[in-house]
Every structure is written in structure tokens, then in C-alpha cells.
Short mmCIF file of C-alpha atoms in Angstrom, two decimals:
data_model
loop_
_atom_site.label_atom_id
_atom_site.label_comp_id
_atom_site.label_asym_id
_atom_site.label_seq_id
_atom_site.Cartn_x
_atom_site.Cartn_y
_atom_site.Cartn_z
CA MET Y 17 46.94 14.94 -26.89
CA ARG Y 18 47.42 17.68 -29.44
CA ASN Y 19 43.67 17.72 -30.10
CA VAL Y 20 42.91 18.24 -26.47
CA VAL Y 21 45.21 21.21 -26.26
CA MET Y 22 43.78 22.73 -29.41
CA LEU Y 23 40.24 22.39 -28.13
CA ALA Y 24 41.05 23.67 -24.70
CA VAL Y 25 42.78 26.86 -25.75
CA PRO Y 26 39.88 28.63 -27.51
CA VAL Y 27 37.55 27.78 -24.65
CA VAL Y 28 39.84 29.30 -22.10
CA MET Y 29 40.37 32.34 -24.26
CA ALA Y 30 36.66 32.86 -24.87
CA GLY Y 31 36.11 32.61 -21.16
CA ALA Y 32 38.86 35.01 -20.31
CA ALA Y 33 37.82 37.52 -22.95
CA HIS Y 34 34.10 37.67 -22.13
CA ALA Y 35 33.75 36.64 -18.50
CA GLY Y 36 30.70 38.36 -17.09
CA THR Y 37 28.01 37.59 -14.58
CA LEU Y 38 24.54 36.14 -14.77
CA GLU Y 39 22.69 37.21 -11.67
CA LEU Y 40 19.42 35.58 -10.81
CA THR Y 41 17.16 36.47 -7.91
CA VAL Y 42 14.58 33.85 -7.05
CA GLU Y 43 11.90 34.75 -4.58
CA ILE Y 44 10.54 31.86 -2.56
CA PRO Y 45 7.17 32.86 -1.11
CA LYS Y 46 6.53 32.57 2.60
CA LEU Y 47 3.60 30.21 2.88
CA ASN Y 48 1.26 29.79 5.78
CA VAL Y 49 0.80 26.02 5.67
CA ALA Y 50 0.59 23.32 8.32
CA GLU Y 51 3.63 21.45 7.07
CA TYR Y 52 6.26 23.54 5.34
CA HIS Y 53 9.34 22.26 3.59
CA ARG Y 54 11.62 24.41 1.50
CA PRO Y 55 11.10 23.74 -2.20
CA TYR Y 56 13.51 21.85 -4.38
CA VAL Y 57 14.47 24.21 -7.20
CA ALA Y 58 16.21 23.60 -10.52
CA ILE Y 59 17.60 26.38 -12.70
CA TRP Y 60 18.69 25.70 -16.25
CA ILE Y 61 19.11 27.25 -19.67
CA GLU Y 62 16.99 25.94 -22.52
CA ASP Y 63 17.83 26.52 -26.17
CA ALA Y 64 15.37 27.48 -28.92
CA SER Y 65 14.61 23.81 -29.65
CA GLY Y 66 13.66 23.11 -26.02
CA LYS Y 67 16.85 21.21 -25.21
CA VAL Y 68 18.80 21.82 -22.04
CA ALA Y 69 21.80 23.95 -22.96
CA ALA Y 70 23.22 24.26 -19.45
CA ASN Y 71 22.42 23.15 -15.92
CA LEU Y 72 23.01 26.06 -13.58
CA SER Y 73 21.79 25.00 -10.18
CA VAL Y 74 19.70 22.46 -8.28
CA TRP Y 75 18.65 23.24 -4.73
CA TYR Y 76 17.84 20.15 -2.68
CA ASP Y 77 18.64 18.43 0.58
CA ILE Y 78 22.24 17.65 -0.24
CA LYS Y 79 23.21 16.87 3.36
CA LEU Y 80 20.71 14.12 4.19
CA LYS Y 81 22.35 10.79 4.94
CA ASP Y 82 22.55 8.19 2.16
CA GLN Y 83 21.75 10.95 -0.36
CA GLU Y 84 18.13 10.59 0.67
CA GLY Y 85 17.43 13.99 -0.89
CA GLU Y 86 18.04 12.55 -4.36
CA LYS Y 87 14.95 10.39 -3.92
CA TRP Y 88 12.77 13.46 -4.51
CA LEU Y 89 14.68 15.00 -7.42
CA LYS Y 90 12.26 13.32 -9.84
CA ASP Y 91 9.55 15.60 -8.44
CA ILE Y 92 11.22 18.59 -10.12
CA ARG Y 93 9.41 17.05 -13.02
CA GLN Y 94 10.33 19.00 -16.13
CA TRP Y 95 13.95 19.28 -15.06
CA TRP Y 96 14.04 15.57 -14.26
CA ARG Y 97 12.62 14.67 -17.64
CA ARG Y 98 14.82 17.01 -19.62
CA THR Y 99 18.15 16.50 -17.90
CA GLY Y 100 18.04 15.36 -14.26
CA ARG Y 101 17.49 11.70 -15.00
CA GLU Y 102 20.62 11.59 -17.15
CA LEU Y 103 22.85 13.13 -14.47
CA ASN Y 104 24.87 11.57 -11.73
CA MET Y 105 24.17 13.72 -8.69
CA PRO Y 106 25.62 15.49 -6.81
CA ILE Y 107 27.38 17.79 -9.30
CA ASP Y 108 30.02 20.22 -8.12
CA GLY Y 109 28.90 23.79 -8.64
CA VAL Y 110 25.34 22.72 -9.50
CA SER Y 111 24.11 20.86 -6.40
CA SER Y 112 23.30 23.35 -3.68
CA PRO Y 113 21.32 23.34 -0.41
CA THR Y 114 17.66 24.40 -0.34
CA LYS Y 115 17.02 28.11 0.26
CA PRO Y 116 14.69 29.80 2.77
CA PRO Y 117 11.63 31.89 1.88
CA GLY Y 118 12.63 35.37 0.68
CA LYS Y 119 14.81 36.64 -2.12
CA ASN Y 120 17.72 34.40 -2.95
CA THR Y 121 20.35 35.74 -5.30
CA VAL Y 122 22.70 33.44 -7.13
CA LYS Y 123 25.47 34.45 -9.50
CA PHE Y 124 27.05 32.50 -12.30
CA ASP Y 125 30.30 33.38 -14.00
CA THR Y 126 29.63 33.50 -17.74
CA GLY Y 127 33.24 32.57 -18.28
CA GLY Y 128 32.43 29.25 -16.60
CA ALA Y 129 31.80 25.83 -18.09
CA ALA Y 130 28.02 26.31 -18.46
CA PHE Y 131 28.50 29.17 -20.93
CA ALA Y 132 31.74 28.17 -22.61
CA ASN Y 133 30.00 26.07 -25.26
CA LEU Y 134 26.85 28.13 -25.59
CA PRO Y 135 26.52 29.46 -29.16
CA ALA Y 136 25.03 32.95 -29.51
CA GLY Y 137 21.25 32.80 -29.86
CA GLU Y 138 17.82 32.78 -28.23
CA TYR Y 139 17.53 31.01 -24.89
CA LYS Y 140 15.34 30.79 -21.83
CA ILE Y 141 16.27 30.68 -18.19
CA ILE Y 142 13.95 28.23 -16.51
CA VAL Y 143 13.30 28.05 -12.78
CA GLU Y 144 11.23 25.11 -11.56
CA ALA Y 145 10.17 24.60 -7.96
CA SER Y 146 8.65 21.53 -6.32
CA ARG Y 147 7.72 21.47 -2.67
CA GLU Y 148 7.23 18.39 -0.49
CA VAL Y 149 3.50 18.11 0.40
CA GLY Y 150 3.10 21.25 -1.71
CA GLY Y 151 2.80 22.29 -5.30
CA LYS Y 152 4.98 22.70 -8.33
CA GLU Y 153 5.64 25.71 -10.49
CA LEU Y 154 7.85 26.65 -13.41
CA VAL Y 155 8.69 30.13 -14.70
CA GLU Y 156 10.79 31.06 -17.70
CA ILE Y 157 12.57 34.19 -18.86
CA PRO Y 158 13.63 34.46 -22.52
CA PHE Y 159 16.96 36.15 -23.28
CA LYS Y 160 19.48 36.61 -26.06
CA TRP Y 161 22.91 35.23 -25.42
CA ALA Y 162 26.14 36.26 -27.05
CA PRO Y 163 29.51 36.46 -25.35
CA GLY Y 164 29.70 39.92 -23.82
CA ALA Y 165 25.97 40.61 -24.21
CA GLU Y 166 23.95 42.37 -21.54
CA ALA Y 167 20.33 41.57 -20.80
CA THR Y 168 17.68 41.79 -18.11
CA GLY Y 169 14.39 40.04 -17.65
CA SER Y 170 11.85 38.97 -15.09
CA ALA Y 171 8.92 36.66 -14.51
CA THR Y 172 6.63 36.05 -11.57
CA GLY Y 173 5.24 32.82 -10.28
CA LYS Y 174 1.79 32.47 -8.72
CA THR Y 175 2.15 29.77 -6.10
CA GLU Y 176 5.53 28.22 -5.41
CA LEU Y 177 7.69 31.01 -6.83
CA GLY Y 178 7.58 34.79 -6.39
CA ALA Y 179 9.44 37.29 -8.54
CA VAL Y 180 12.35 35.93 -10.56
CA THR Y 181 14.70 38.55 -11.97
CA PHE Y 182 17.55 38.03 -14.31
CA LYS Y 183 20.51 40.26 -15.11
CA LEU Y 184 23.31 39.47 -17.52
CA THR Y 185 26.28 41.84 -17.26
CA LYS Y 186 29.63 42.06 -19.03
CA MET M 28 3.40 -37.03 -10.45
CA LYS M 29 5.56 -34.34 -11.94
CA THR M 30 3.57 -34.48 -15.17
CA LEU M 31 0.31 -34.26 -13.27
CA ALA M 32 1.51 -31.24 -11.35
CA LYS M 33 2.64 -29.60 -14.57
CA ARG M 34 -0.65 -30.38 -16.21
CA LEU M 35 -2.55 -28.86 -13.31
CA ILE M 36 -0.51 -25.69 -13.56
CA VAL M 37 -1.23 -25.43 -17.28
CA ALA M 38 -4.89 -26.18 -16.64
CA ALA M 39 -5.03 -23.50 -13.97
CA ALA M 40 -3.37 -21.01 -16.27
CA VAL M 41 -5.78 -21.76 -19.08
CA ALA M 42 -8.72 -21.66 -16.69
CA SER M 43 -7.66 -18.24 -15.47
CA LEU M 44 -7.34 -17.06 -19.07
CA MET M 45 -10.84 -18.26 -19.80
CA VAL M 46 -12.27 -16.65 -16.68
CA GLY M 47 -10.59 -13.40 -17.69
CA ALA M 48 -12.11 -13.49 -21.14
CA ALA M 49 -15.57 -14.60 -20.08
CA HIS M 50 -16.21 -12.06 -17.34
CA ALA M 51 -14.10 -9.16 -18.55
CA HIS M 52 -12.53 -8.69 -15.17
CA ARG M 53 -9.47 -6.56 -15.57
CA ALA M 54 -6.06 -7.77 -14.54
CA TRP M 55 -3.44 -5.23 -13.59
CA ILE M 56 -0.09 -4.70 -11.97
CA LEU M 57 0.05 -1.23 -10.45
CA PRO M 58 3.29 0.34 -9.21
CA SER M 59 3.26 3.07 -6.55
CA ALA M 60 5.46 5.15 -8.86
CA THR M 61 6.75 4.66 -12.40
CA VAL M 62 9.57 7.20 -12.26
CA VAL M 63 11.97 7.15 -9.33
CA SER M 64 15.34 8.69 -8.48
CA GLY M 65 18.23 8.18 -6.13
CA ASP M 66 20.42 5.33 -4.97
CA ASN M 67 17.87 3.78 -2.62
CA ALA M 68 14.82 3.63 -4.83
CA TRP M 69 11.89 1.38 -3.98
CA VAL M 70 8.38 0.95 -5.30
CA THR M 71 5.54 -1.04 -3.84
CA ILE M 72 3.39 -2.89 -6.34
CA ASP M 73 -0.17 -4.25 -6.28
CA GLY M 74 -1.40 -7.04 -8.52
CA ALA M 75 -5.09 -7.84 -8.82
CA VAL M 76 -8.01 -8.73 -11.01
CA SER M 77 -10.86 -6.30 -10.48
CA ASN M 78 -13.85 -4.66 -12.11
CA ASN M 79 -12.92 -1.06 -11.37
CA LEU M 80 -9.50 0.43 -12.06
CA PHE M 81 -7.52 0.32 -9.86
CA PHE M 82 -9.60 -0.82 -6.90
CA PRO M 83 -9.06 -4.42 -5.80
CA ASP M 84 -12.50 -6.03 -5.52
CA HIS M 85 -12.26 -9.50 -7.00
CA ARG M 86 -9.10 -11.61 -6.84
CA PRO M 87 -5.42 -11.17 -6.01
CA MET M 88 -2.87 -11.86 -8.72
CA GLN M 89 -0.96 -15.08 -8.15
CA ILE M 90 2.44 -14.09 -6.80
CA ASP M 91 4.27 -17.09 -8.30
CA ALA M 92 3.27 -15.99 -11.76
CA ILE M 93 4.91 -12.59 -11.45
CA SER M 94 8.33 -12.04 -12.93
CA ILE M 95 10.53 -8.97 -12.64
CA THR M 96 13.21 -8.20 -15.21
CA ALA M 97 15.95 -5.71 -14.32
CA PRO M 98 17.47 -3.30 -16.88
CA ASP M 99 20.40 -5.70 -17.44
CA GLY M 100 17.99 -8.55 -18.24
CA SER M 101 18.45 -10.43 -14.96
CA SER M 102 15.50 -11.64 -12.86
CA VAL M 103 14.67 -10.00 -9.57
CA LYS M 104 12.55 -11.62 -6.86
CA PRO M 105 9.68 -9.63 -5.36
CA VAL M 106 10.18 -8.92 -1.65
CA ASN M 107 7.73 -8.43 1.23
CA ALA M 108 5.09 -10.26 -0.78
CA THR M 109 1.63 -10.71 0.67
CA VAL M 110 -1.31 -12.33 -1.06
CA GLY M 111 -4.47 -10.83 0.34
CA GLN M 112 -8.10 -11.49 -0.31
CA TYR M 113 -8.30 -8.97 -3.15
CA ARG M 114 -4.77 -8.03 -4.00
CA THR M 115 -1.19 -9.17 -3.99
CA THR M 116 1.35 -6.67 -2.75
CA PHE M 117 5.11 -6.77 -3.02
CA ASP M 118 8.08 -4.42 -3.04
CA LEU M 119 10.86 -3.90 -5.53
CA GLN M 120 14.17 -2.21 -4.86
CA LEU M 121 15.57 -0.65 -8.02
CA LEU M 122 19.27 -1.26 -7.54
CA GLN M 123 20.08 -0.61 -11.19
CA LYS M 124 19.48 2.52 -13.24
CA GLY M 125 17.07 2.01 -16.10
CA THR M 126 13.75 0.32 -16.72
CA TYR M 127 12.36 -2.65 -14.81
CA ARG M 128 9.61 -4.78 -16.33
CA ILE M 129 7.12 -6.38 -13.93
CA ALA M 130 4.99 -8.96 -15.66
CA GLN M 131 2.68 -11.90 -15.37
CA ALA M 132 2.85 -13.95 -18.55
CA ASN M 133 1.39 -17.35 -19.28
CA SER M 134 0.23 -19.48 -22.14
CA GLY M 135 -1.54 -22.77 -22.69
CA LEU M 136 -2.98 -25.09 -25.33
CA ASN M 137 -6.59 -26.13 -25.36
CA ALA M 138 -8.71 -28.05 -27.81
CA SER M 139 -12.41 -28.57 -28.41
CA TRP M 140 -14.42 -30.87 -30.63
CA LYS M 141 -17.93 -32.27 -30.92
CA GLU M 142 -19.00 -35.76 -29.99
CA GLY M 143 -22.61 -35.94 -31.07
CA THR M 144 -24.16 -32.79 -29.62
CA GLU M 145 -21.67 -32.59 -26.76
CA THR M 146 -18.68 -30.24 -26.91
CA LYS M 147 -15.58 -31.87 -25.49
CA ARG M 148 -12.73 -29.81 -24.10
CA TRP M 149 -9.13 -30.67 -23.50
CA ARG M 150 -6.02 -28.93 -22.15
CA GLY M 151 -2.42 -30.06 -22.27
CA THR M 152 0.87 -29.89 -24.09
CA MET M 153 1.55 -30.40 -27.80
CA ALA M 154 3.14 -33.79 -27.07
CA GLU M 155 0.06 -34.91 -25.16
CA TYR M 156 -2.20 -33.59 -27.91
CA VAL M 157 -0.64 -36.07 -30.32
CA ALA M 158 0.02 -38.88 -27.80
CA GLN M 159 -3.60 -38.90 -26.64
CA GLY M 160 -4.90 -38.83 -30.19
CA ILE M 161 -6.75 -35.54 -29.65
CA ASP M 162 -5.41 -34.34 -33.00
CA LYS M 163 -7.39 -37.14 -34.70
CA LYS M 164 -10.75 -36.10 -33.20
CA PRO M 165 -13.17 -35.07 -35.93
CA GLY M 166 -13.41 -31.28 -36.35
CA VAL M 167 -10.97 -30.59 -33.53
CA GLU M 168 -9.99 -26.95 -32.96
CA LEU M 169 -6.69 -26.33 -31.21
CA THR M 170 -6.13 -22.94 -29.56
CA LEU M 171 -2.99 -21.46 -28.10
CA SER M 172 -3.90 -18.81 -25.57
CA SER M 173 -1.32 -16.45 -24.20
CA ARG M 174 -1.58 -13.51 -21.92
CA ARG M 175 0.83 -10.88 -20.65
CA VAL M 176 -0.06 -8.37 -17.94
CA GLU M 177 2.71 -5.93 -17.12
CA THR M 178 3.96 -2.56 -16.04
CA PHE M 179 7.23 -0.65 -16.14
CA VAL M 180 9.20 1.33 -13.58
CA THR M 181 12.28 3.43 -14.32
CA ASN M 182 15.05 4.59 -12.01
CA GLY M 183 16.95 7.46 -13.66
CA ALA M 184 16.80 7.53 -17.46
CA PRO M 185 14.54 5.06 -19.30
CA SER M 186 16.39 2.14 -20.86
CA GLU M 187 15.62 -0.23 -23.69
CA ILE M 188 12.89 -2.81 -23.19
CA LYS M 189 13.79 -5.98 -25.05
CA PRO M 190 10.80 -7.68 -26.68
CA THR M 191 10.20 -11.24 -25.51
CA GLY M 192 9.04 -12.32 -28.97
CA LYS M 193 6.24 -14.33 -27.32
CA GLY M 194 2.56 -13.54 -27.68
CA LEU M 195 1.14 -10.08 -28.03
CA GLU M 196 3.33 -7.38 -26.51
CA LEU M 197 4.05 -3.68 -26.59
CA VAL M 198 7.28 -2.59 -28.21
CA PRO M 199 8.15 0.97 -27.23
CA VAL M 200 8.51 3.71 -29.79
CA THR M 201 7.61 6.19 -27.08
CA HIS M 202 9.07 4.72 -23.89
CA PRO M 203 6.26 3.60 -21.51
CA ASN M 204 7.92 5.55 -18.67
CA ASP M 205 8.17 8.69 -20.77
CA LEU M 206 4.50 9.53 -21.28
CA TYR M 207 3.14 13.04 -20.81
CA SER M 208 -0.34 14.51 -21.08
CA GLY M 209 -1.13 16.18 -24.37
CA GLU M 210 1.83 14.61 -26.18
CA GLU M 211 1.47 12.02 -28.89
CA ILE M 212 2.40 8.51 -27.82
CA THR M 213 3.50 5.88 -30.34
CA PHE M 214 3.62 2.18 -29.51
CA LYS M 215 4.13 -0.84 -31.66
CA LEU M 216 2.38 -4.12 -30.97
CA THR M 217 3.91 -7.38 -32.02
CA ASP M 218 2.53 -10.90 -31.88
CA ASN M 219 5.23 -13.54 -31.55
CA GLY M 220 7.69 -10.93 -32.72
CA LYS M 221 5.75 -9.97 -35.87
CA PRO M 222 3.87 -6.67 -36.30
CA ALA M 223 0.33 -7.09 -34.94
CA ALA M 224 -1.73 -5.31 -37.61
CA ASN M 225 -5.32 -4.16 -37.21
CA VAL M 226 -5.46 -4.94 -33.49
CA GLU M 227 -7.85 -2.97 -31.31
CA VAL M 228 -6.20 -1.25 -28.36
CA THR M 229 -8.39 -0.03 -25.51
CA VAL M 230 -7.16 2.55 -23.04
CA ILE M 231 -9.07 3.41 -19.85
CA ALA M 232 -8.06 5.94 -17.20
CA GLY M 233 -8.00 4.72 -13.59
CA GLY M 234 -10.72 5.93 -11.23
CA ASP M 235 -13.60 4.76 -13.44
CA ARG M 236 -15.51 4.03 -10.23
CA TYR M 237 -16.11 7.77 -9.98
CA ARG M 238 -17.30 8.24 -13.52
CA GLU M 239 -20.65 7.46 -15.10
CA GLU M 240 -18.86 6.23 -18.21
CA ALA M 241 -15.48 4.55 -18.40
CA GLY M 242 -14.60 6.89 -21.28
CA GLU M 243 -12.47 4.31 -23.00
CA LEU M 244 -10.32 5.25 -25.94
CA VAL M 245 -10.21 2.64 -28.69
CA VAL M 246 -7.56 2.81 -31.40
CA LYS M 247 -6.38 0.31 -33.99
CA THR M 248 -2.86 -0.65 -34.95
CA GLY M 249 -1.76 -0.02 -38.53
CA ALA M 250 -0.25 -2.55 -40.93
CA ASP M 251 3.13 -2.19 -39.23
CA GLY M 252 1.63 -2.74 -35.78
CA THR M 253 2.01 0.85 -34.67
CA VAL M 254 -0.63 2.78 -32.84
CA LYS M 255 -0.68 6.48 -31.97
CA LEU M 256 -2.66 8.10 -29.20
CA THR M 257 -2.71 11.28 -27.16
CA LEU M 258 -3.99 11.36 -23.58
CA GLU M 259 -5.07 14.80 -22.45
CA ASN M 260 -5.08 14.05 -18.73
CA ALA M 261 -2.25 12.82 -16.56
CA GLY M 262 -2.94 9.70 -14.52
CA MET M 263 -2.65 5.93 -14.39
CA TYR M 264 -4.05 4.16 -17.44
CA TRP M 265 -4.97 0.57 -18.25
CA LEU M 266 -4.21 -0.54 -21.78
CA GLU M 267 -5.53 -3.76 -23.24
CA ALA M 268 -5.21 -5.39 -26.64
CA GLU M 269 -6.26 -8.76 -27.95
CA SER M 270 -5.34 -10.49 -31.17
CA ARG M 271 -6.69 -13.62 -32.75
CA GLY M 272 -5.17 -15.47 -35.61
CA THR M 273 -4.19 -18.81 -36.99
CA SER M 274 -0.78 -20.38 -37.22
CA SER M 275 0.69 -23.82 -36.98
CA MET M 276 2.62 -25.74 -34.37
CA GLU M 277 4.56 -28.81 -35.40
CA GLY M 278 2.52 -29.03 -38.58
CA LYS M 279 -0.86 -28.79 -36.80
CA PRO M 280 -3.16 -25.84 -37.44
CA VAL M 281 -3.63 -23.72 -34.32
CA ASN M 282 -5.91 -20.81 -33.52
CA SER M 283 -4.10 -18.28 -31.44
CA MET M 284 -5.58 -15.88 -28.94
CA SER M 285 -3.26 -13.43 -27.31
CA THR M 286 -4.07 -10.78 -24.73
CA TYR M 287 -1.87 -7.94 -23.61
CA VAL M 288 -2.40 -5.58 -20.67
CA ALA M 289 -0.18 -2.76 -19.45
CA VAL M 290 -0.60 -0.22 -16.69
CA LEU M 291 0.92 3.08 -17.79
CA GLU M 292 1.42 6.34 -15.99
CA VAL M 293 0.98 9.60 -17.88
CA LEU M 294 2.67 12.53 -16.13
CA PRO M 295 1.62 16.17 -16.47
CA GLY M 296 3.33 17.45 -19.63
#
């Protein structure tokens, strides 16, 4: 019991002291195709060794009956291989509905659980999209993380993703 | 009657082994997907013996010979099975998370000896081999043939595949449902549980019907039975290995011939 308290306190304090915002804008291109379905998108943070440091968001059909949407999560292939297959979906705060074509902005509190245990260092934000009867694409934006750090970055996809911009603020 | 039936089954199994070896038709079990997700995961599976990979053009695989092992080691029955002219089709619902093994495995004893200029052949069990006095035939050669044709399908994260310890088989170092193009793959081959050293492993990509050359990759296992290979292109692959050796059964010398086939999917890395 004492251990739990001792572990919990620094985490809460770190969060409280450095809470900032990671803002990510993901552009989903408008495609002129016969059969269009919104892409499934996974957003995660990868550390310098290629391991998943934090799962930020997964956009999929969370409302289909019998969790039918989960059937296609394996098609977000790199995410599935690196972390998805180990997870028990849905996950509160990570599972999210699919988004329409256009610019979709999502914000993450850097005082939250995803960042609490993230040591300072080099990371990448990875955005991977996979569209039913469509293609797949992955873009990545490198950034330096330290509690309280500020950073910006961007990357552009060619097919399934448009501009992806990243802003880390205190 | 029971013995006769049993003997016929063994004979049929051995006959099918011999046909396989003589004509180099390729046996395969092909799943519609090797990596699946969700709580209602199904795959549909084809089993056939064909010339081209993976186009059924010769014989269906016998459905009774197919066994499915769930991640927890229990057996699962194929459902919606149909044996067609060229292929057998069945479905599998993956109710557990982990790796399912879908296999056709068989083995049989056969003997041959010379009587004058004529070569005599015999098939049966070890008990019959002795009871019928086959073991006393001059210059008799006894051969134990075994064959395993299999594939793997994983729901969620890949799980451990327990070796059967029988015949030639693949023991994962790299999990067979965790293969990606351009990444080194390591497998270990064992024969009756022991490292299968110096065994040739042939790997052919599916769709050879559309290529002038099969483009097979041939690699050999090392002393510890391990083999390393890298496949540059994603796709379904057919892997085959064959080992020959000598051992003994109940004090009698036996030649052994063991064949292993796996269908493996390599995903874009």
C-alpha cells in the first residue's frame, strides 16, 4: 500500500507541474472514389528504439454492433503489429470514432497518463491510416520530449493522409 | 474387420505419401488470412494438392486428416466443410486469442525386399512387421515415412506453438504469424524433437503460375537445425523441407523419411 502511494505521488506532481498540450491536426484527403469509407487511423508515440511509448488515439467504427469495427483493426498494420494486437479494445480515451475528410484537430493533455512515464528524449509521432477498399499510409514526425518542452513539426502524406501538423505547448 | 480398416487407412496414408514424393505435387493448407482481430474472428481455409501455388488443380485434401489446435492446446473441429473436386474448404472461428495450428499429419511404415529379381513391398504396423515375419526377409529395408502439412492463424498477439516432437517440424524462433518483407526470419527445424541439421528448405512464393520461373529460394539448416532467410516481397509462401535418416524402432533398424510443408504469409514490413 505504501509503495503505491509513493509511486503515485511523483506522477501526479509531474503531471501537475508540467501539464501542457500536444495538438495534432490530421488532414484526411477528400477522395473521388466509387466506394468511400472513412479511414481507420492510429496515432502513437514511438521511442528511439522503435518501441511504442504511448498510444494516443485510434479512430475506428466504435459504434458498430458486436464490436464489428474491431475486425478491421489489424489492417492498421504497423500499429497492429507494434501494439494493437496486445491491447484489449476499446480503450477509454484512445478509442474514438472515425473522422470525416478535412482537417481534424485532436488535443492531448501532456499531464495525462500517456506522457506521465515518458522519459525525456527523442521520439516520433506516428499517424497511420488504413481505408476499407482503399490504401494505407503512414507518416511520422520526429520531436524532442521533455516535460515542459515546446516543439512543432509537420509531415505530409501522399495518398491516404494530407498534411499532419504537430504542436507541443507548455 | 477393425484391423483391416486400420490397415487400409495406413496403406492409404502411405500411398498418398508416395504419390506426393513421386510426382512432386504440392500439398498446402491456405488460410484466407493469417492475422485477424476482434471478438468474432473467422477464417476460411482451403486444402489441396496442386501443381501451381495456390491454385487447386489436382486433388482436394482429405478433410478427415485435418486437425486444428487452438492456442490452449484443445482440438477444434472444422465447420462448413466441403470436399470439392480440386479443393477442400472449411471455416474456423477463432474464439481464443493467440495462434491456431491447422495441420494434416500422418505417418506409416513400409518395407521392401528382393525375391529373385522382383521387389516386394509391404505396409503395416511394427507388430505386424514382426508377426508376419517381414523382418526376417533377406535384405529387408524398413522405412518410416511421416508428413506434416500445416499453416498458422493468429487472433490478437501471436502465442507459443508447442512442438509435437513427431517427424520433421518447424519450431518458431521468428513466429510464423509475425513475418514481414525485408526482415530476417529465423526458424528451427526438428526431427522427432531433435535439431534437424543440414536439411534443405525450399521456399516458393504463391502465384508461380504467372512467372516463367518459380524463383525458389533454397537454404540449409545449420547444425542446430536453425535456418535464416529474408523474403523481400510480401505474399503467401510455400515452405517445404525433407529429411532422411536412420534410426531404430523396437531394436529394428529403420530408414526415416520426413516431409514438412507450411504455408506462411509475409506482410509488408
